[in-house]
Amino acid sequence: MNNPISPNLIDQTNLAKLTALNNPHVLDIVARYADQCRPAKITVITDSPEDAKYVRGQSLLNGEETAMAMPGHTYHFDGTADQGRDKAVTRVLVPDGFKMGKAINTLEREAGLKEIDEKMVGIMAGKEMFVAFFTLGPVNSRFAIGALQLTDSAYVVHSESILYRPGFEEFKRLGGSDKFFHFVHSAGELNENKTSKNSADKRIYIDLEANRVFAVNTQYAGNSLGLKKLALRLAIKKSHDEDWLCEHMFVMGARPENKNRVTYFTGAYPSACGKTSTAMIPGQTIIGDDIAYLKIGSDGIAYAANVEQGIFGIIEDVNPVDDALIYEALNGPRELIFSNLLINNDTPYWLGMGKDWPESGLSYLGQWQKDAKDSEGNELKPVHKNARYTIRIRELGNADANLDNPEGVPVSGIIYGGRDYEVSPPVVESLSWAHGVFIGAILESMTTATILSKPETVHNPMANIDFMVVPLGVYLTNHLKFGDRLDKQPKIFSTNYFLKDAEGKFLNQKVDKKVWLYWMEGRVHGEYEAIETPIGLIPKYEDLKHLFKQTFDRDYTRADYEVQFSLKLRGLLERLGRIEKIFAEEDGIPAEFFNHLEQQKQRLSQAQISSGKEILSPFDLV
C-alpha cells in the first residue's frame, strides 16, 4: 500500500516503524488524523526502552510532568475544571433512533462525529503527535486486544506505558487485521501551566461501531487515557457480542495465614469505595485493581485476566496504618506519577497521609499558602479529593506470580461492594449465582469526588453504570447466561466498609476488610457455616470472633457483631422499593431478576411481621 502520510510530518525512521506492522488499517488511521489534527511532527512509539525513555523525557521537557526528589517520581497537574471523569460530556454515539438504557448518555452518531471532526481540525498545530501501541490483557493470549493511541500529550503515553502492557509486537501478530481499538486524544490549547485551556469545551465520544474513542480539550487521565475507562466501554460491547464478561473489577489472590493455598477473587466497587485497598490487603497478592476480562475455560471454570499492568489509584487516606503496602510503594525509588497533589521541596503531600503539611507549596490551584481562602471565604484545599498515583503492579511487593499469565486465573469468588452508611451489613453471601447477579444489580452507593457532580446515593449495578454501553436488561441477561454455562460457579458476595452508628462514627476499622475477605475465602472452601437471612448468608459470631483474634489479636465482641450484622428491615425494604421503580422503567430486564426482587421483599416483610421488629438481630436468626 502507498504511504498516505505526508512526508513533511514523519521521517523515514518513524515511517519504517509503522510499515513494519504490515497493517494498512493502522496507516489509514494515522494518516487521517494527522491530516485532520495537523501536528508539527509524528513520532511512533514501539516497545523499545529507547522509545519509552524518549516519551518520559518529552513529558518533562514539555512541562506536563516535573521530576521530584525521589528517583523515578514525577508530578502532573490537571486544570481546576478537569479533575475527574466528566459524565455530562462523555457520550456514546448511537445510530438515529437507537435506544440504550436510561443511565447511558448517548448522542446521535452522525451528529457526534460531525461535531468532533470540527473540533479536531488543527487541534494539534505546533505539537508532536505520538502514535503508541498497547495491549489490553496479557500479551499473546486469548484475552489480548490491541489498542492504538494517537495523542499530543507525552504525559498520556507515559501514563499508559506504566498502566498497560506494550503492544507494538502484538499489532504485528494481528496479521494486518482491523480487530483492534483506537483512540484519538488532544489536550487542545494549553495554559501557561500546561493544563487544557478550553476544558469547558471538552468532549469524550465513544464510537462503538468503529471501535474508537475521541477525547479533546482534557488532560485528566480518566478522560484522556483512551485505554482506561474509555476502552472499558468498547470492551463491554465486544464482550457481550462474544459471550464473555468485561467488568469494572479487581483481581486478587486471597492467602489466609497458615493455609498453603491461594484463592482468586474479582471485585466490583464504585470509585472510592475500597476497591484498590481491598485488592491491596496486606498478606494477599494483587493481579489488578480496576478492570477484568472473564472468560470460560475448557474446564468449565471462569478465568479472569487483568486488562492492565498498573494502578491509577486514588491517593486520599493512603497512610502507613490503613494502606501500608501502597504507602511503602509510593515512598520508594521507582517510576510513578503523582497527579494533583501538594508539592513542597519536590516532595508530595496528600489528604489523610498521616503527616503534617507544609505552610505552602505548589498545587493544581497554583501557589498555595496555609489558610488561603476562595472568593467566598471558604478554605482552599491544595489537594483534590480525586488526586491520584500511577504505578506498575510489578513494582509492588505483593504482585501475584500470575500477573501476566496468558491463561488468566480461576475465579472462586466475586465481590460487589458500595458505600452505604446505614443499611448493608459488612459482608453477605448470595443464595445462588442468580441471586448474586441480583445483589450486584441492586448495588447502591454514595457518589464521590471522582465524578464531577454533587455527592448523592445512586443506583450503580455491578459498579459499572457509568460504562455500560449495552441495555441494562441485556447486560444482566448475559451475566445470568454466563453463570449457566459454567460447570463450577464462583460464590458471589457483597461487602460494605462504611456502616456508621447514630453519632456518625464508622462501626469498623479500615483494616477489618481483611477479616471479611478471610471469611469469604473460607466459605469458598466450605470451612465456615453461615446464617441464612432474608438478604443472603451472613457469618456466625464465633467464626468472626476467631478470625479477628487470629488476624489482629483483637477481641470482637457480641455487641460489635450485633450492631454490624443486624438487619434494618425497613431500610432494606425501602431500598427494594427504589430499585423496583428504577427497573420498571428499563426495557428487557430478565424475569429472573424480578422473581428475586419479589422473593427478597417477601422474606423481609415476613421477618418484619413475625419478629414485630424493625431491626432484626443476627442472634434471633440462629
XYZ file of C-alpha atoms in Angstrom, residues 63-569:
507
model
C 6.282 20.706 31.278
C 3.475 18.145 31.510
C 5.420 16.421 34.286
C 8.086 17.620 36.707
C 10.788 15.494 38.320
C 10.735 15.104 42.107
C 13.342 14.470 44.788
C 12.738 10.701 44.846
C 14.311 8.942 41.823
C 11.699 7.966 39.228
C 8.953 10.140 40.718
C 7.222 12.892 38.744
C 4.150 15.030 39.332
C 1.476 16.328 36.991
C -1.330 18.872 37.388
C -4.702 18.949 35.658
C -6.776 22.107 35.309
C -9.150 23.173 38.071
C -12.160 22.235 35.899
C -10.583 18.967 34.742
C -10.225 16.953 37.921
C -12.439 13.944 37.251
C -14.432 11.938 34.753
C -16.982 14.291 33.211
C -20.216 12.370 32.639
C -22.027 15.272 31.010
C -19.701 15.360 28.004
C -18.891 11.630 27.851
C -21.342 10.227 25.349
C -21.858 7.019 23.414
C -22.512 7.597 19.707
C -25.505 5.582 18.501
C -27.497 5.350 15.257
C -30.504 7.619 14.969
C -33.465 6.113 16.833
C -31.389 3.509 18.710
C -32.187 3.302 22.435
C -29.881 2.265 25.239
C -30.529 2.150 28.968
C -31.685 5.319 30.708
C -28.368 5.676 32.533
C -26.355 5.764 29.309
C -25.565 9.222 27.955
C -25.934 8.974 24.168
C -25.711 11.175 21.096
C -26.832 10.524 17.533
C -23.748 9.134 15.809
C -23.566 11.272 12.689
C -24.137 14.482 14.662
C -21.475 13.492 17.171
C -18.915 12.624 14.510
C -19.556 15.899 12.719
C -19.054 17.843 15.935
C -15.873 16.062 16.960
C -14.437 16.290 13.441
C -14.862 20.048 13.533
C -13.221 20.346 16.948
C -10.214 18.288 15.881
C -9.297 20.355 12.836
C -5.851 21.780 13.572
C -6.097 20.956 17.271
C -2.519 19.584 17.358
C -0.985 22.511 15.450
C 2.572 23.108 16.571
C 2.610 19.918 18.670
C 4.038 16.436 18.349
C 1.626 13.586 17.606
C 2.590 10.414 19.444
C 1.481 7.124 17.869
C 1.669 4.433 20.544
C 0.677 0.775 20.740
C -0.552 -1.139 23.776
C -2.219 -4.423 24.713
C -5.353 -4.754 26.822
C -4.884 -8.014 28.711
C -1.845 -10.308 28.820
C 0.155 -10.262 25.580
C -0.257 -13.111 23.108
C -3.274 -14.512 24.959
C -6.950 -15.192 24.311
C -7.697 -12.090 26.391
C -5.472 -9.696 24.409
C -6.956 -6.749 22.494
C -4.685 -4.357 20.614
C -5.002 -0.640 21.367
C -3.693 2.192 19.180
C -3.320 5.603 20.851
C -2.891 8.895 18.963
C -2.265 11.888 21.244
C -0.406 15.178 21.516
C 0.349 14.517 25.192
C 3.571 12.778 26.226
C 2.049 12.525 29.714
C -0.762 10.380 28.321
C 1.654 7.974 26.608
C 3.912 7.866 29.668
C 0.936 7.068 31.905
C -0.265 4.357 29.544
C 3.209 2.820 29.383
C 3.014 2.359 33.166
C -0.581 1.153 33.216
C -0.667 -1.106 30.134
C 1.412 -3.804 28.521
C 3.361 -2.959 25.370
C 1.516 -3.599 22.109
C 3.781 -2.982 19.117
C 4.647 -6.678 18.787
C 1.014 -7.584 19.477
C -0.008 -5.493 16.456
C 2.439 -7.461 14.327
C 0.598 -10.621 15.369
C -2.667 -9.141 14.047
C -1.548 -10.009 10.529
C -3.000 -6.824 9.064
C -6.391 -7.231 10.776
C -8.557 -4.312 11.894
C -9.505 -6.155 15.106
C -8.173 -3.515 17.476
C -9.379 -0.413 19.325
C -8.102 3.065 18.510
C -8.144 6.314 20.449
C -7.594 9.900 19.371
C -6.823 12.478 22.052
C -5.738 16.081 22.194
C -5.283 18.247 25.261
C -6.094 21.163 22.967
C -4.687 24.622 23.502
C -2.690 24.826 26.741
C -2.405 27.376 29.525
C 0.989 28.546 30.738
C 0.949 25.795 33.366
C 0.412 23.206 30.585
C -3.195 22.419 31.512
C -6.013 22.319 28.961
C -7.152 25.901 28.300
C -10.543 25.020 26.824
C -11.679 22.349 29.284
C -15.155 23.901 29.248
C -15.295 22.697 25.644
C -14.101 19.153 26.342
C -15.708 16.225 24.569
C -15.316 12.464 25.129
C -17.200 10.497 22.480
C -17.283 6.696 22.229
C -17.974 5.295 18.770
C -18.922 1.639 19.297
C -19.472 0.997 15.601
C -15.869 1.818 14.688
C -14.225 0.658 17.962
C -12.780 4.113 18.614
C -12.883 6.932 21.141
C -12.297 10.675 20.783
C -11.250 12.919 23.672
C -10.438 16.610 23.226
C -9.682 19.595 25.493
C -8.972 17.423 28.528
C -5.921 16.031 30.311
C -7.356 14.264 33.370
C -6.287 10.675 32.844
C -9.774 9.247 33.288
C -10.796 11.242 30.206
C -7.573 11.367 28.182
C -6.116 7.876 28.591
C -8.100 6.043 25.948
C -7.154 2.650 27.331
C -8.670 3.343 30.752
C -12.440 3.676 31.215
C -12.995 4.597 27.563
C -11.647 1.275 26.307
C -13.760 -0.345 29.013
C -16.881 0.776 27.127
C -15.625 -0.681 23.850
C -14.684 -3.944 25.547
C -18.070 -4.236 27.271
C -19.744 -4.077 23.866
C -17.276 -6.595 22.422
C -17.692 -8.973 25.367
C -21.480 -9.038 25.058
C -21.196 -9.716 21.337
C -18.818 -12.611 22.030
C -20.312 -14.156 25.223
C -17.700 -13.222 27.813
C -17.665 -10.542 30.518
C -15.779 -7.256 30.767
C -16.146 -5.911 34.287
C -15.108 -2.965 36.454
C -13.361 -5.399 38.818
C -10.118 -6.046 40.630
C -8.450 -9.470 40.525
C -6.628 -10.638 43.646
C -5.340 -13.737 45.382
C -6.520 -14.372 48.954
C -3.861 -16.134 51.046
C -5.075 -16.770 54.604
C -2.471 -17.333 57.318
C -1.354 -20.909 57.988
C -3.045 -22.224 54.826
C -0.917 -23.181 51.876
C -3.296 -22.029 49.142
C -4.333 -19.069 47.016
C -7.976 -18.363 46.171
C -8.709 -15.824 43.450
C -11.452 -13.222 43.759
C -12.719 -10.492 41.489
C -14.472 -7.474 42.950
C -16.515 -4.519 41.685
C -16.749 -1.306 43.713
C -17.641 2.242 42.662
C -14.796 4.756 42.900
C -13.514 5.481 46.429
C -15.427 2.578 47.987
C -12.436 0.436 48.957
C -11.707 -1.314 45.694
C -7.965 -0.702 45.485
C -7.449 -1.066 49.240
C -9.227 -4.449 49.119
C -7.033 -5.610 46.265
C -4.036 -4.439 48.335
C -4.917 -6.045 51.676
C -1.615 -6.933 53.399
C -0.628 -10.572 53.068
C -2.604 -11.092 49.859
C -1.478 -10.793 46.238
C -2.734 -8.484 43.519
C -3.240 -9.065 39.805
C -5.256 -5.918 39.062
C -7.268 -3.239 40.834
C -9.704 -1.919 38.209
C -10.802 -3.824 35.079
C -11.026 -7.553 34.378
C -11.919 -9.746 31.438
C -13.673 -13.006 32.397
C -13.824 -15.963 30.021
C -14.862 -19.589 30.425
C -12.078 -22.142 30.143
C -12.266 -25.551 28.524
C -12.708 -26.982 32.041
C -15.944 -25.039 32.576
C -14.355 -22.648 35.077
C -14.390 -18.845 34.876
C -10.918 -17.350 34.361
C -10.039 -13.693 34.854
C -7.224 -11.564 33.497
C -6.245 -8.023 34.387
C -6.620 -5.675 31.442
C -3.862 -3.518 32.907
C -0.406 -3.913 34.400
C -0.586 -0.841 36.645
C -2.697 1.114 39.123
C -4.248 4.569 38.684
C -5.354 4.895 42.272
C -6.984 7.491 44.498
C -4.343 8.603 46.991
C -6.536 10.163 49.676
C -6.139 8.409 53.058
C -3.266 6.225 51.856
C -1.165 6.087 55.043
C 1.183 3.686 56.865
C -1.608 2.258 59.033
C -4.549 1.727 56.688
C -2.784 1.070 53.371
C 0.745 0.093 54.343
C 1.670 -1.654 51.084
C 0.622 1.235 48.866
C 2.201 3.796 51.192
C 5.511 1.946 51.136
C 5.450 1.707 47.354
C 4.757 5.443 46.992
C 7.726 6.328 49.164
C 10.423 4.326 47.396
C 12.527 4.888 44.262
C 10.536 3.639 41.291
C 8.805 5.022 38.213
C 5.495 6.590 39.208
C 3.411 9.691 38.570
C 1.546 11.757 41.171
C -1.294 13.979 39.992
C -2.990 16.948 41.668
C -1.143 16.747 44.995
C 0.569 19.470 47.058
C 4.274 19.729 46.222
C 6.851 21.311 48.530
C 10.604 20.931 48.005
C 9.870 18.274 45.353
C 8.056 16.191 47.959
C 4.361 15.167 47.674
C 1.657 15.718 50.293
C -1.908 14.451 50.170
C -5.083 14.214 52.222
C -5.011 11.648 55.024
C -1.355 10.664 54.578
C -0.685 10.750 58.312
C 1.858 13.578 58.489
C 1.773 17.335 58.772
C 1.646 19.517 55.677
C 3.992 22.396 54.969
C 2.846 26.003 55.230
C 2.963 26.499 51.452
C 3.536 24.702 48.177
C 2.501 24.196 44.591
C -0.855 22.634 43.786
C -3.322 22.286 40.941
C -4.677 25.647 42.134
C -1.252 27.254 41.663
C 0.883 28.578 44.508
C -0.832 27.802 47.824
C -0.443 29.244 51.314
C -1.873 27.884 54.536
C -5.246 29.451 55.462
C -5.821 30.546 51.843
C -9.488 31.294 51.088
C -11.542 31.385 47.925
C -13.663 34.343 46.801
C -16.491 33.265 49.117
C -14.266 32.902 52.169
C -14.048 29.081 52.109
C -10.786 27.329 52.914
C -8.848 26.315 49.809
C -7.683 22.712 49.918
C -4.471 22.378 47.876
C -5.037 18.678 47.181
C -8.034 17.444 45.232
C -10.020 14.560 46.713
C -9.522 12.776 43.400
C -5.718 13.169 43.472
C -4.034 10.073 42.047
C -0.911 7.982 41.725
C 0.138 5.876 38.726
C 2.404 2.883 39.325
C 3.226 -0.545 37.843
C 1.867 -3.514 39.782
C 5.086 -5.486 39.384
C 6.831 -2.773 41.426
C 4.771 -3.853 44.437
C 5.913 -6.465 46.903
C 2.545 -8.219 46.725
C 2.339 -8.638 42.935
C 0.890 -12.059 42.131
C 3.048 -14.522 40.199
C 0.193 -14.921 37.691
C 0.013 -11.210 36.883
C 0.810 -11.800 33.209
C -0.389 -15.397 32.887
C -1.926 -15.693 29.387
C -4.427 -18.243 30.748
C -5.696 -15.886 33.446
C -6.555 -17.195 36.925
C -9.524 -19.327 38.083
C -12.179 -17.237 39.825
C -13.595 -18.729 43.037
C -15.430 -15.670 44.336
C -16.940 -12.403 43.112
C -17.449 -9.433 45.448
C -19.747 -6.427 44.973
C -19.220 -3.507 47.343
C -20.520 0.013 47.788
C -20.597 2.935 50.194
C -23.651 2.586 52.473
C -23.699 4.327 55.846
C -26.935 2.863 57.196
C -28.228 -0.487 55.961
C -25.913 -3.031 54.300
C -24.029 -5.461 56.589
C -20.238 -5.708 56.236
C -20.354 -8.998 54.325
C -23.148 -11.162 52.851
C -23.038 -14.233 50.606
C -25.654 -14.700 47.910
C -28.020 -17.659 47.923
C -27.111 -18.676 44.356
C -25.445 -17.397 41.171
C -28.696 -15.787 40.013
C -29.250 -14.223 43.433
C -25.652 -12.965 43.271
C -26.357 -11.296 39.924
C -29.378 -9.717 41.626
C -27.185 -8.467 44.503
C -24.789 -6.892 42.020
C -27.665 -5.414 40.022
C -29.220 -3.609 43.002
C -25.933 -2.109 44.231
C -26.360 1.430 45.571
C -23.570 3.714 46.674
C -22.760 7.259 47.739
C -21.005 9.033 44.877
C -17.594 10.614 45.434
C -15.377 13.393 44.140
C -14.168 11.277 41.220
C -17.296 12.282 39.302
C -17.974 15.960 38.593
C -21.330 16.213 40.349
C -22.687 16.668 43.885
C -22.498 13.583 46.145
C -25.692 11.545 46.297
C -26.817 7.959 46.731
C -27.143 6.379 43.313
C -28.024 3.020 41.851
C -24.879 1.551 40.294
C -25.373 -2.043 39.071
C -22.130 -4.037 39.273
C -20.346 -0.667 39.811
C -20.490 -0.419 36.030
C -23.336 2.005 35.328
C -21.076 4.794 34.061
C -19.516 2.481 31.486
C -22.469 0.376 30.374
C -22.902 0.592 26.605
C -25.442 -2.190 26.247
C -29.010 -2.019 27.614
C -29.177 -2.992 31.287
C -31.521 -5.879 30.503
C -29.021 -7.319 28.020
C -26.191 -6.827 30.496
C -27.992 -8.746 33.279
C -29.230 -11.465 30.951
C -25.681 -12.118 29.755
C -24.463 -12.379 33.350
C -27.123 -14.994 34.062
C -26.235 -16.916 30.908
C -22.519 -16.732 31.697
C -23.185 -18.437 35.028
C -25.409 -21.052 33.408
C -22.553 -22.042 31.083
C -20.153 -22.629 33.972
C -19.601 -26.099 35.363
C -18.307 -24.540 38.598
C -19.831 -21.205 39.549
C -17.914 -18.767 41.770
C -19.598 -17.765 45.000
C -20.887 -14.187 44.997
C -20.637 -11.827 47.973
C -21.417 -8.225 48.883
C -19.358 -6.045 51.233
C -19.836 -2.653 52.889
C -16.993 -0.987 54.784
C -18.864 2.206 55.637
C -21.563 1.438 58.236
C -21.954 4.214 60.824
C -23.615 4.451 64.207
C -26.198 7.048 65.259
C -23.420 9.560 66.048
C -21.934 9.178 62.564
C -18.897 7.131 63.635
C -17.742 4.216 61.494
C -18.534 0.836 63.041
C -15.434 -0.843 61.594
C -11.786 -0.072 61.230
C -10.462 0.119 57.686
C -8.310 -2.957 58.197
C -11.349 -5.096 59.119
C -11.865 -5.862 55.447
C -9.152 -8.486 55.856
C -11.438 -10.488 58.164
C -14.352 -10.230 55.749
C -12.055 -11.488 52.967
C -10.860 -14.438 55.047
C -14.438 -15.388 55.870
C -15.365 -15.296 52.170
C -12.286 -17.361 51.315
C -13.210 -19.894 53.960
C -16.759 -20.114 52.610
C -15.351 -20.952 49.170
C -13.588 -23.938 50.737
C -16.527 -24.985 52.934
C -14.761 -24.176 56.211
C -17.416 -21.943 57.787
C -21.127 -22.351 58.289
C -23.400 -19.372 57.706
C -26.690 -17.945 58.914
C -29.423 -17.706 56.295
C -31.193 -14.353 56.374
C -33.781 -12.691 54.097
C -30.969 -10.984 52.137
C -28.458 -13.844 51.984
C -25.932 -15.680 54.156
C -24.028 -13.916 56.931
C -21.166 -15.107 59.188
C -21.656 -16.704 62.572
C -20.362 -14.703 65.518
C -17.996 -17.450 66.690
C -16.231 -17.588 63.320
C -15.680 -13.832 63.185
C -14.531 -13.780 66.824
C -11.905 -16.390 65.944
C -10.835 -14.581 62.757
C -10.447 -11.211 64.491
C -8.363 -12.776 67.238
C -6.237 -14.759 64.808
C -5.765 -11.913 62.329
C -5.431 -8.843 64.569
C -5.183 -10.290 68.085
C -8.268 -8.196 68.771
C -11.389 -9.103 70.735
C -14.522 -8.926 68.597
C -17.472 -8.542 70.922
C -21.023 -9.778 70.613
C -22.117 -6.138 70.728
C -19.877 -5.314 67.741
C -21.275 -8.240 65.803
C -24.876 -7.464 66.639
C -24.775 -3.802 65.603
C -22.905 -4.593 62.375
C -24.972 -7.563 61.208
C -28.453 -6.664 62.420
C -30.908 -6.286 59.551
C -32.554 -2.870 59.258
C -35.742 -4.284 57.785
